[in-house]
């Protein structure tokens, strides 16, 4: 800054303007040079902090230039040269913005085919980005995570999804290790204790799904596949993969049937990874998973089957969505994730109806983030890795919701035909959103691009308001106190209404700010979201809402859930008062369907920002009034006849009561279950155990930290450790500090550090202790955590409902957010969320307290 202030203002403006233009054009490689094939040779020892390698990339120079651009990050380039037949052309490499390297020749290069040869070495990453070290028990392992822009950390490359080329990987490693990659082994040579493993050529694919692993793995066969397939695990763990192995072939067959084409790669291996930032990664032929998803009991409890099966279906769907057909650039990442999530839900409905995915309102998982004034569109400008990760969750939840909505409008068969055409047209290539819109337009009778763009190329979602005269208006939904830019959408409305004693239906595409449907005039009630498929909030007059509640049995379970969640949102937006919200909650709290009852528990949890020490006892009694009847019916022990909905409701009811009711029976049960889990973890369902442990910790003495720590050290099972980690919400400051310090120990993997920090912080009444600890330990924390978690630290640990905490956070991050890519954005999101919560608390606290006094007197 000092340098710039010494310049005349016009020089400054020129400099800034030219810099902005350069960044605008140079965050991607130019099209002067394109790769056609890459051979990679690496020498890796999991017990060594360093690795070495060389790569030869066949390239086309498309127009005369003296510079070859490629990517690398944190590698040491020893030599770079261009091979033109027998001629070697030395290259001088310099680093530029966005990890782009310029390899410059002394003379101009004429357009033709060359080979770019680079020799390099580097340090193995110790978090979980790029090629990284993972430890399990006494062994070291090497894994990779290259999505989204991390292949460049392991080898120089044209690390963009548009460059789909074939790769040939060769890895040299100590003889004792198993070496894996995307394809089958072509040949293996052993010499002097080292092995060199050469793998088959891959199909054309983007660099981010290249993968390899080195370590002392055990393995188990995946039965009934048409291609070779195994599940690889850390040493001694292969016997725990029976459940995943049993279900993989059926899931893959379901996907092949939907796409009308076979699995596109030559093998299908899974790996259980002990240290993994994300849940899983769809590397072609070598899918990596958090070990908690693959290392299970032979037949997990019904509720514990849901996530592993869904994730396997999601990752295998990526073999088509993302791997066979790839986005052209990261701004269309949602195409990968939304489709894979949508397809996984479809597989779950077909193969596992007992999991009742039909009842899930996926959009509810998106609405919170998508209502923030800071939210960006799903399809947004992407220049860097942190841009890709910004709002990542909406790629899944909002994207899936919109695809589900489109399918409901188009029809299942027509939608499937469009998807199959899309796959056929773009197989082994790249596609953009417009390519999808085009094929769906062929099978739809409405303007698909117009609808999709309003939801995906602009942020947020509409609030659709109805009045008794039949007039409909749309506006941008936002929470109380937020300032947002006005927008309009193309909103498909499937409306049920009751008039003159009859339930009728009508449809409309609301394209303008307002419209009139005459037949809605003076309807008894309106429900404008048939089967709860819409991506919107809605509001009807109070009189019509009362009539709808009196006739609530006319709606199915999805629709009844939507009525409650929608009312919850209107209350948070300041569109209705607490009395109207409680009117809806009271009616649906008597619903006997466990799916709806779970939504009641969820809505009660949404009110807990208004719960403090002054009213906690009253809220506990209120929760008991609503939920103890369910607790008495369901208890805490699973029954043979339980459906997944019943089991999930049991967990939810028990969670609220254990936290707030202070019921002697609940507390006694919790203490007994907590000790039972510590004695024999497999004897208590994980969801129940987590609640029991948290209750015991909250009501117990300071010795609970040592108990949980000892259990964490005793067990290496990721699911047991996850349950213990979830319970580390200590009321004693000294135990909060011990938890935070424990997160930095070698026992805790880098990917799990953020979970400890967030849990410890959630126990505090204010953030003073957290920031005191962060001041001392920030550098160590940043060094240990994955880059994604570092950038998102404000969202994970600093969002609250307190101006005091916001002031502390603003001071703490003031300078730090300037130095860490992505942290400014995360702080802005956290700040907006905190400000919205403060506004809601200020507006509703008095009415909430008054309501509780009346409700529990």
PDB file of N, CA, C and O in Angstrom, residues 278-329:
ATOM      1  N   UNK A 278     -13.560 -34.346   2.815  1.00  0.00           N
ATOM      2  CA  UNK A 278     -14.945 -34.456   2.368  1.00  0.00           C
ATOM      3  C   UNK A 278     -15.461 -35.871   2.643  1.00  0.00           C
ATOM      4  O   UNK A 278     -14.811 -36.673   3.301  1.00  0.00           O
ATOM      5  N   UNK A 279     -16.640 -36.187   2.128  1.00  0.00           N
ATOM      6  CA  UNK A 279     -17.216 -37.497   2.393  1.00  0.00           C
ATOM      7  C   UNK A 279     -16.677 -38.581   1.487  1.00  0.00           C
ATOM      8  O   UNK A 279     -16.399 -39.694   1.924  1.00  0.00           O
ATOM      9  N   UNK A 280     -16.531 -38.268   0.195  1.00  0.00           N
ATOM     10  CA  UNK A 280     -16.059 -39.254  -0.774  1.00  0.00           C
ATOM     11  C   UNK A 280     -15.653 -38.504  -2.040  1.00  0.00           C
ATOM     12  O   UNK A 280     -15.953 -37.324  -2.200  1.00  0.00           O
ATOM     13  N   UNK A 281     -14.964 -39.213  -2.945  1.00  0.00           N
ATOM     14  CA  UNK A 281     -14.517 -38.596  -4.193  1.00  0.00           C
ATOM     15  C   UNK A 281     -14.587 -39.618  -5.314  1.00  0.00           C
ATOM     16  O   UNK A 281     -14.084 -40.727  -5.208  1.00  0.00           O
ATOM     17  N   UNK A 282     -15.184 -39.183  -6.441  1.00  0.00           N
ATOM     18  CA  UNK A 282     -15.562 -40.074  -7.528  1.00  0.00           C
ATOM     19  C   UNK A 282     -14.445 -40.355  -8.526  1.00  0.00           C
ATOM     20  O   UNK A 282     -14.688 -40.492  -9.733  1.00  0.00           O
ATOM     21  N   UNK A 283     -13.207 -40.491  -8.082  1.00  0.00           N
ATOM     22  CA  UNK A 283     -12.118 -40.787  -9.008  1.00  0.00           C
ATOM     23  C   UNK A 283     -12.477 -41.979  -9.889  1.00  0.00           C
ATOM     24  O   UNK A 283     -12.966 -42.996  -9.403  1.00  0.00           O
ATOM     25  N   UNK A 284     -12.218 -41.856 -11.173  1.00  0.00           N
ATOM     26  CA  UNK A 284     -12.588 -42.916 -12.114  1.00  0.00           C
ATOM     27  C   UNK A 284     -11.897 -44.218 -11.741  1.00  0.00           C
ATOM     28  O   UNK A 284     -10.668 -44.294 -11.701  1.00  0.00           O
ATOM     29  N   UNK A 285     -12.683 -45.245 -11.443  1.00  0.00           N
ATOM     30  CA  UNK A 285     -12.131 -46.562 -11.152  1.00  0.00           C
ATOM     31  C   UNK A 285     -11.492 -46.711  -9.791  1.00  0.00           C
ATOM     32  O   UNK A 285     -11.064 -47.807  -9.424  1.00  0.00           O
ATOM     33  N   UNK A 286     -11.382 -45.623  -9.021  1.00  0.00           N
ATOM     34  CA  UNK A 286     -10.726 -45.687  -7.712  1.00  0.00           C
ATOM     35  C   UNK A 286     -11.394 -44.665  -6.792  1.00  0.00           C
ATOM     36  O   UNK A 286     -10.870 -43.599  -6.518  1.00  0.00           O
ATOM     37  N   UNK A 287     -12.575 -45.023  -6.300  1.00  0.00           N
ATOM     38  CA  UNK A 287     -13.387 -44.092  -5.519  1.00  0.00           C
ATOM     39  C   UNK A 287     -12.903 -44.101  -4.072  1.00  0.00           C
ATOM     40  O   UNK A 287     -12.769 -45.165  -3.462  1.00  0.00           O
ATOM     41  N   UNK A 288     -12.648 -42.917  -3.530  1.00  0.00           N
ATOM     42  CA  UNK A 288     -12.205 -42.808  -2.149  1.00  0.00           C
ATOM     43  C   UNK A 288     -13.371 -42.381  -1.261  1.00  0.00           C
ATOM     44  O   UNK A 288     -14.215 -41.576  -1.651  1.00  0.00           O
ATOM     45  N   UNK A 289     -13.409 -42.949  -0.034  1.00  0.00           N
ATOM     46  CA  UNK A 289     -14.465 -42.667   0.934  1.00  0.00           C
ATOM     47  C   UNK A 289     -13.860 -42.419   2.309  1.00  0.00           C
ATOM     48  O   UNK A 289     -12.836 -43.029   2.662  1.00  0.00           O
ATOM     49  N   UNK A 290     -14.505 -41.569   3.069  1.00  0.00           N
ATOM     50  CA  UNK A 290     -14.195 -41.544   4.498  1.00  0.00           C
ATOM     51  C   UNK A 290     -14.389 -42.960   5.035  1.00  0.00           C
ATOM     52  O   UNK A 290     -15.372 -43.624   4.720  1.00  0.00           O
ATOM     53  N   UNK A 291     -13.463 -43.418   5.852  1.00  0.00           N
ATOM     54  CA  UNK A 291     -13.506 -44.806   6.307  1.00  0.00           C
ATOM     55  C   UNK A 291     -14.793 -45.121   7.064  1.00  0.00           C
ATOM     56  O   UNK A 291     -15.256 -46.266   7.070  1.00  0.00           O
ATOM     57  N   UNK A 292     -15.420 -44.104   7.680  1.00  0.00           N
ATOM     58  CA  UNK A 292     -16.668 -44.343   8.419  1.00  0.00           C
ATOM     59  C   UNK A 292     -17.786 -44.844   7.521  1.00  0.00           C
ATOM     60  O   UNK A 292     -18.736 -45.473   7.999  1.00  0.00           O
ATOM     61  N   UNK A 293     -17.693 -44.587   6.211  1.00  0.00           N
ATOM     62  CA  UNK A 293     -18.741 -44.999   5.281  1.00  0.00           C
ATOM     63  C   UNK A 293     -18.582 -46.434   4.792  1.00  0.00           C
ATOM     64  O   UNK A 293     -19.550 -47.051   4.346  1.00  0.00           O
ATOM     65  N   UNK A 294     -17.377 -46.962   4.853  1.00  0.00           N
ATOM     66  CA  UNK A 294     -17.126 -48.311   4.333  1.00  0.00           C
ATOM     67  C   UNK A 294     -16.845 -49.328   5.421  1.00  0.00           C
ATOM     68  O   UNK A 294     -17.130 -50.518   5.247  1.00  0.00           O
ATOM     69  N   UNK A 295     -16.264 -48.894   6.533  1.00  0.00           N
ATOM     70  CA  UNK A 295     -15.883 -49.834   7.591  1.00  0.00           C
ATOM     71  C   UNK A 295     -17.003 -49.888   8.613  1.00  0.00           C
ATOM     72  O   UNK A 295     -17.086 -49.085   9.546  1.00  0.00           O
ATOM     73  N   UNK A 296     -17.894 -50.862   8.412  1.00  0.00           N
ATOM     74  CA  UNK A 296     -19.133 -50.952   9.172  1.00  0.00           C
ATOM     75  C   UNK A 296     -19.324 -52.371   9.707  1.00  0.00           C
ATOM     76  O   UNK A 296     -18.586 -53.293   9.340  1.00  0.00           O
ATOM     77  N   UNK A 297     -20.322 -52.519  10.540  1.00  0.00           N
ATOM     78  CA  UNK A 297     -20.739 -53.872  10.907  1.00  0.00           C
ATOM     79  C   UNK A 297     -21.290 -54.567   9.664  1.00  0.00           C
ATOM     80  O   UNK A 297     -21.663 -53.922   8.676  1.00  0.00           O
ATOM     81  N   UNK A 298     -21.354 -55.911   9.726  1.00  0.00           N
ATOM     82  CA  UNK A 298     -21.848 -56.666   8.566  1.00  0.00           C
ATOM     83  C   UNK A 298     -23.249 -56.221   8.160  1.00  0.00           C
ATOM     84  O   UNK A 298     -23.590 -56.183   6.981  1.00  0.00           O
ATOM     85  N   UNK A 299     -24.084 -55.894   9.131  1.00  0.00           N
ATOM     86  CA  UNK A 299     -25.449 -55.444   8.856  1.00  0.00           C
ATOM     87  C   UNK A 299     -25.764 -54.277   9.802  1.00  0.00           C
ATOM     88  O   UNK A 299     -26.316 -54.467  10.883  1.00  0.00           O
ATOM     89  N   UNK A 300     -25.407 -53.078   9.420  1.00  0.00           N
ATOM     90  CA  UNK A 300     -25.633 -51.924  10.296  1.00  0.00           C
ATOM     91  C   UNK A 300     -27.124 -51.740  10.586  1.00  0.00           C
ATOM     92  O   UNK A 300     -27.993 -52.238   9.862  1.00  0.00           O
ATOM     93  N   UNK A 301     -27.400 -51.001  11.645  1.00  0.00           N
ATOM     94  CA  UNK A 301     -28.785 -50.651  11.952  1.00  0.00           C
ATOM     95  C   UNK A 301     -29.384 -49.884  10.776  1.00  0.00           C
ATOM     96  O   UNK A 301     -28.686 -49.214  10.024  1.00  0.00           O
ATOM     97  N   UNK A 302     -30.710 -49.943  10.664  1.00  0.00           N
ATOM     98  CA  UNK A 302     -31.386 -49.371   9.498  1.00  0.00           C
ATOM     99  C   UNK A 302     -31.028 -47.902   9.283  1.00  0.00           C
ATOM    100  O   UNK A 302     -30.718 -47.487   8.163  1.00  0.00           O
ATOM    101  N   UNK A 303     -31.051 -47.123  10.346  1.00  0.00           N
ATOM    102  CA  UNK A 303     -30.724 -45.701  10.195  1.00  0.00           C
ATOM    103  C   UNK A 303     -29.264 -45.480   9.837  1.00  0.00           C
ATOM    104  O   UNK A 303     -28.916 -44.480   9.215  1.00  0.00           O
ATOM    105  N   UNK A 304     -28.398 -46.410  10.202  1.00  0.00           N
ATOM    106  CA  UNK A 304     -26.975 -46.271   9.927  1.00  0.00           C
ATOM    107  C   UNK A 304     -26.600 -46.778   8.536  1.00  0.00           C
ATOM    108  O   UNK A 304     -25.457 -46.637   8.103  1.00  0.00           O
ATOM    109  N   UNK A 305     -27.588 -47.362   7.846  1.00  0.00           N
ATOM    110  CA  UNK A 305     -27.353 -47.777   6.456  1.00  0.00           C
ATOM    111  C   UNK A 305     -27.558 -46.625   5.479  1.00  0.00           C
ATOM    112  O   UNK A 305     -27.006 -46.626   4.379  1.00  0.00           O
ATOM    113  N   UNK A 306     -28.357 -45.672   5.869  1.00  0.00           N
ATOM    114  CA  UNK A 306     -28.829 -44.627   4.957  1.00  0.00           C
ATOM    115  C   UNK A 306     -27.679 -43.848   4.313  1.00  0.00           C
ATOM    116  O   UNK A 306     -27.607 -43.718   3.091  1.00  0.00           O
ATOM    117  N   UNK A 307     -26.794 -43.328   5.112  1.00  0.00           N
ATOM    118  CA  UNK A 307     -25.716 -42.487   4.581  1.00  0.00           C
ATOM    119  C   UNK A 307     -24.732 -43.268   3.711  1.00  0.00           C
ATOM    120  O   UNK A 307     -24.411 -42.829   2.591  1.00  0.00           O
ATOM    121  N   UNK A 308     -24.213 -44.428   4.148  1.00  0.00           N
ATOM    122  CA  UNK A 308     -23.296 -45.168   3.273  1.00  0.00           C
ATOM    123  C   UNK A 308     -23.909 -45.525   1.920  1.00  0.00           C
ATOM    124  O   UNK A 308     -23.271 -45.362   0.879  1.00  0.00           O
ATOM    125  N   UNK A 309     -25.152 -46.003   1.918  1.00  0.00           N
ATOM    126  CA  UNK A 309     -25.791 -46.375   0.653  1.00  0.00           C
ATOM    127  C   UNK A 309     -25.980 -45.157  -0.249  1.00  0.00           C
ATOM    128  O   UNK A 309     -25.723 -45.222  -1.463  1.00  0.00           O
ATOM    129  N   UNK A 310     -26.421 -44.062   0.333  1.00  0.00           N
ATOM    130  CA  UNK A 310     -26.643 -42.856  -0.451  1.00  0.00           C
ATOM    131  C   UNK A 310     -25.347 -42.311  -1.028  1.00  0.00           C
ATOM    132  O   UNK A 310     -25.298 -41.881  -2.187  1.00  0.00           O
ATOM    133  N   UNK A 311     -24.276 -42.327  -0.246  1.00  0.00           N
ATOM    134  CA  UNK A 311     -22.991 -41.815  -0.734  1.00  0.00           C
ATOM    135  C   UNK A 311     -22.432 -42.710  -1.839  1.00  0.00           C
ATOM    136  O   UNK A 311     -21.905 -42.224  -2.847  1.00  0.00           O
ATOM    137  N   UNK A 312     -22.545 -44.030  -1.676  1.00  0.00           N
ATOM    138  CA  UNK A 312     -22.088 -44.934  -2.741  1.00  0.00           C
ATOM    139  C   UNK A 312     -22.859 -44.651  -4.030  1.00  0.00           C
ATOM    140  O   UNK A 312     -22.271 -44.557  -5.118  1.00  0.00           O
ATOM    141  N   UNK A 313     -24.176 -44.501  -3.924  1.00  0.00           N
ATOM    142  CA  UNK A 313     -24.980 -44.197  -5.112  1.00  0.00           C
ATOM    143  C   UNK A 313     -24.567 -42.861  -5.726  1.00  0.00           C
ATOM    144  O   UNK A 313     -24.492 -42.717  -6.953  1.00  0.00           O
ATOM    145  N   UNK A 314     -24.297 -41.876  -4.890  1.00  0.00           N
ATOM    146  CA  UNK A 314     -23.874 -40.557  -5.377  1.00  0.00           C
ATOM    147  C   UNK A 314     -22.556 -40.657  -6.149  1.00  0.00           C
ATOM    148  O   UNK A 314     -22.429 -40.134  -7.262  1.00  0.00           O
ATOM    149  N   UNK A 315     -21.578 -41.333  -5.548  1.00  0.00           N
ATOM    150  CA  UNK A 315     -20.257 -41.412  -6.203  1.00  0.00           C
ATOM    151  C   UNK A 315     -20.322 -42.226  -7.489  1.00  0.00           C
ATOM    152  O   UNK A 315     -19.668 -41.886  -8.478  1.00  0.00           O
ATOM    153  N   UNK A 316     -21.100 -43.299  -7.505  1.00  0.00           N
ATOM    154  CA  UNK A 316     -21.200 -44.093  -8.729  1.00  0.00           C
ATOM    155  C   UNK A 316     -21.975 -43.350  -9.812  1.00  0.00           C
ATOM    156  O   UNK A 316     -21.700 -43.510 -10.999  1.00  0.00           O
ATOM    157  N   UNK A 317     -22.946 -42.514  -9.421  1.00  0.00           N
ATOM    158  CA  UNK A 317     -23.634 -41.690 -10.413  1.00  0.00           C
ATOM    159  C   UNK A 317     -22.655 -40.742 -11.101  1.00  0.00           C
ATOM    160  O   UNK A 317     -22.819 -40.409 -12.279  1.00  0.00           O
ATOM    161  N   UNK A 318     -21.637 -40.322 -10.375  1.00  0.00           N
ATOM    162  CA  UNK A 318     -20.605 -39.448 -10.957  1.00  0.00           C
ATOM    163  C   UNK A 318     -19.843 -40.120 -12.094  1.00  0.00           C
ATOM    164  O   UNK A 318     -19.214 -39.426 -12.899  1.00  0.00           O
ATOM    165  N   UNK A 319     -19.843 -41.440 -12.152  1.00  0.00           N
ATOM    166  CA  UNK A 319     -19.129 -42.098 -13.243  1.00  0.00           C
ATOM    167  C   UNK A 319     -19.716 -41.681 -14.592  1.00  0.00           C
ATOM    168  O   UNK A 319     -19.018 -41.679 -15.605  1.00  0.00           O
ATOM    169  N   UNK A 320     -20.986 -41.320 -14.577  1.00  0.00           N
ATOM    170  CA  UNK A 320     -21.618 -40.749 -15.765  1.00  0.00           C
ATOM    171  C   UNK A 320     -21.618 -39.219 -15.671  1.00  0.00           C
ATOM    172  O   UNK A 320     -21.074 -38.551 -16.521  1.00  0.00           O
ATOM    173  N   UNK A 321     -22.247 -38.696 -14.606  1.00  0.00           N
ATOM    174  CA  UNK A 321     -22.306 -37.243 -14.403  1.00  0.00           C
ATOM    175  C   UNK A 321     -20.978 -36.751 -13.839  1.00  0.00           C
ATOM    176  O   UNK A 321     -20.710 -36.885 -12.658  1.00  0.00           O
ATOM    177  N   UNK A 322     -20.123 -36.237 -14.671  1.00  0.00           N
ATOM    178  CA  UNK A 322     -18.851 -35.707 -14.203  1.00  0.00           C
ATOM    179  C   UNK A 322     -17.667 -36.402 -14.827  1.00  0.00           C
ATOM    180  O   UNK A 322     -16.727 -35.751 -15.284  1.00  0.00           O
ATOM    181  N   UNK A 323     -17.692 -37.742 -14.871  1.00  0.00           N
ATOM    182  CA  UNK A 323     -16.553 -38.480 -15.402  1.00  0.00           C
ATOM    183  C   UNK A 323     -16.707 -38.787 -16.890  1.00  0.00           C
ATOM    184  O   UNK A 323     -15.820 -38.483 -17.691  1.00  0.00           O
ATOM    185  N   UNK A 324     -17.837 -39.391 -17.270  1.00  0.00           N
ATOM    186  CA  UNK A 324     -18.103 -39.629 -18.688  1.00  0.00           C
ATOM    187  C   UNK A 324     -18.394 -38.305 -19.402  1.00  0.00           C
ATOM    188  O   UNK A 324     -17.852 -38.025 -20.468  1.00  0.00           O
ATOM    189  N   UNK A 325     -19.254 -37.511 -18.810  1.00  0.00           N
ATOM    190  CA  UNK A 325     -19.548 -36.158 -19.317  1.00  0.00           C
ATOM    191  C   UNK A 325     -19.110 -35.173 -18.239  1.00  0.00           C
ATOM    192  O   UNK A 325     -19.571 -35.249 -17.100  1.00  0.00           O
ATOM    193  N   UNK A 326     -18.217 -34.274 -18.596  1.00  0.00           N
ATOM    194  CA  UNK A 326     -17.575 -33.387 -17.631  1.00  0.00           C
ATOM    195  C   UNK A 326     -17.932 -31.935 -17.921  1.00  0.00           C
ATOM    196  O   UNK A 326     -18.028 -31.533 -19.083  1.00  0.00           O
ATOM    197  N   UNK A 327     -18.101 -31.160 -16.869  1.00  0.00           N
ATOM    198  CA  UNK A 327     -18.297 -29.720 -17.040  1.00  0.00           C
ATOM    199  C   UNK A 327     -17.094 -29.128 -17.765  1.00  0.00           C
ATOM    200  O   UNK A 327     -15.970 -29.625 -17.659  1.00  0.00           O
ATOM    201  N   UNK A 328     -17.312 -28.044 -18.481  1.00  0.00           N
ATOM    202  CA  UNK A 328     -16.219 -27.388 -19.195  1.00  0.00           C
ATOM    203  C   UNK A 328     -15.366 -26.542 -18.261  1.00  0.00           C
ATOM    204  O   UNK A 328     -14.161 -26.363 -18.484  1.00  0.00           O
ATOM    205  N   UNK A 329     -15.999 -25.982 -17.220  1.00  0.00           N
ATOM    206  CA  UNK A 329     -15.264 -25.175 -16.233  1.00  0.00           C
ATOM    207  C   UNK A 329     -15.992 -25.284 -14.904  1.00  0.00           C
ATOM    208  O   UNK A 329     -17.137 -25.721 -14.832  1.00  0.00           O
TER     209      UNK A 329
END
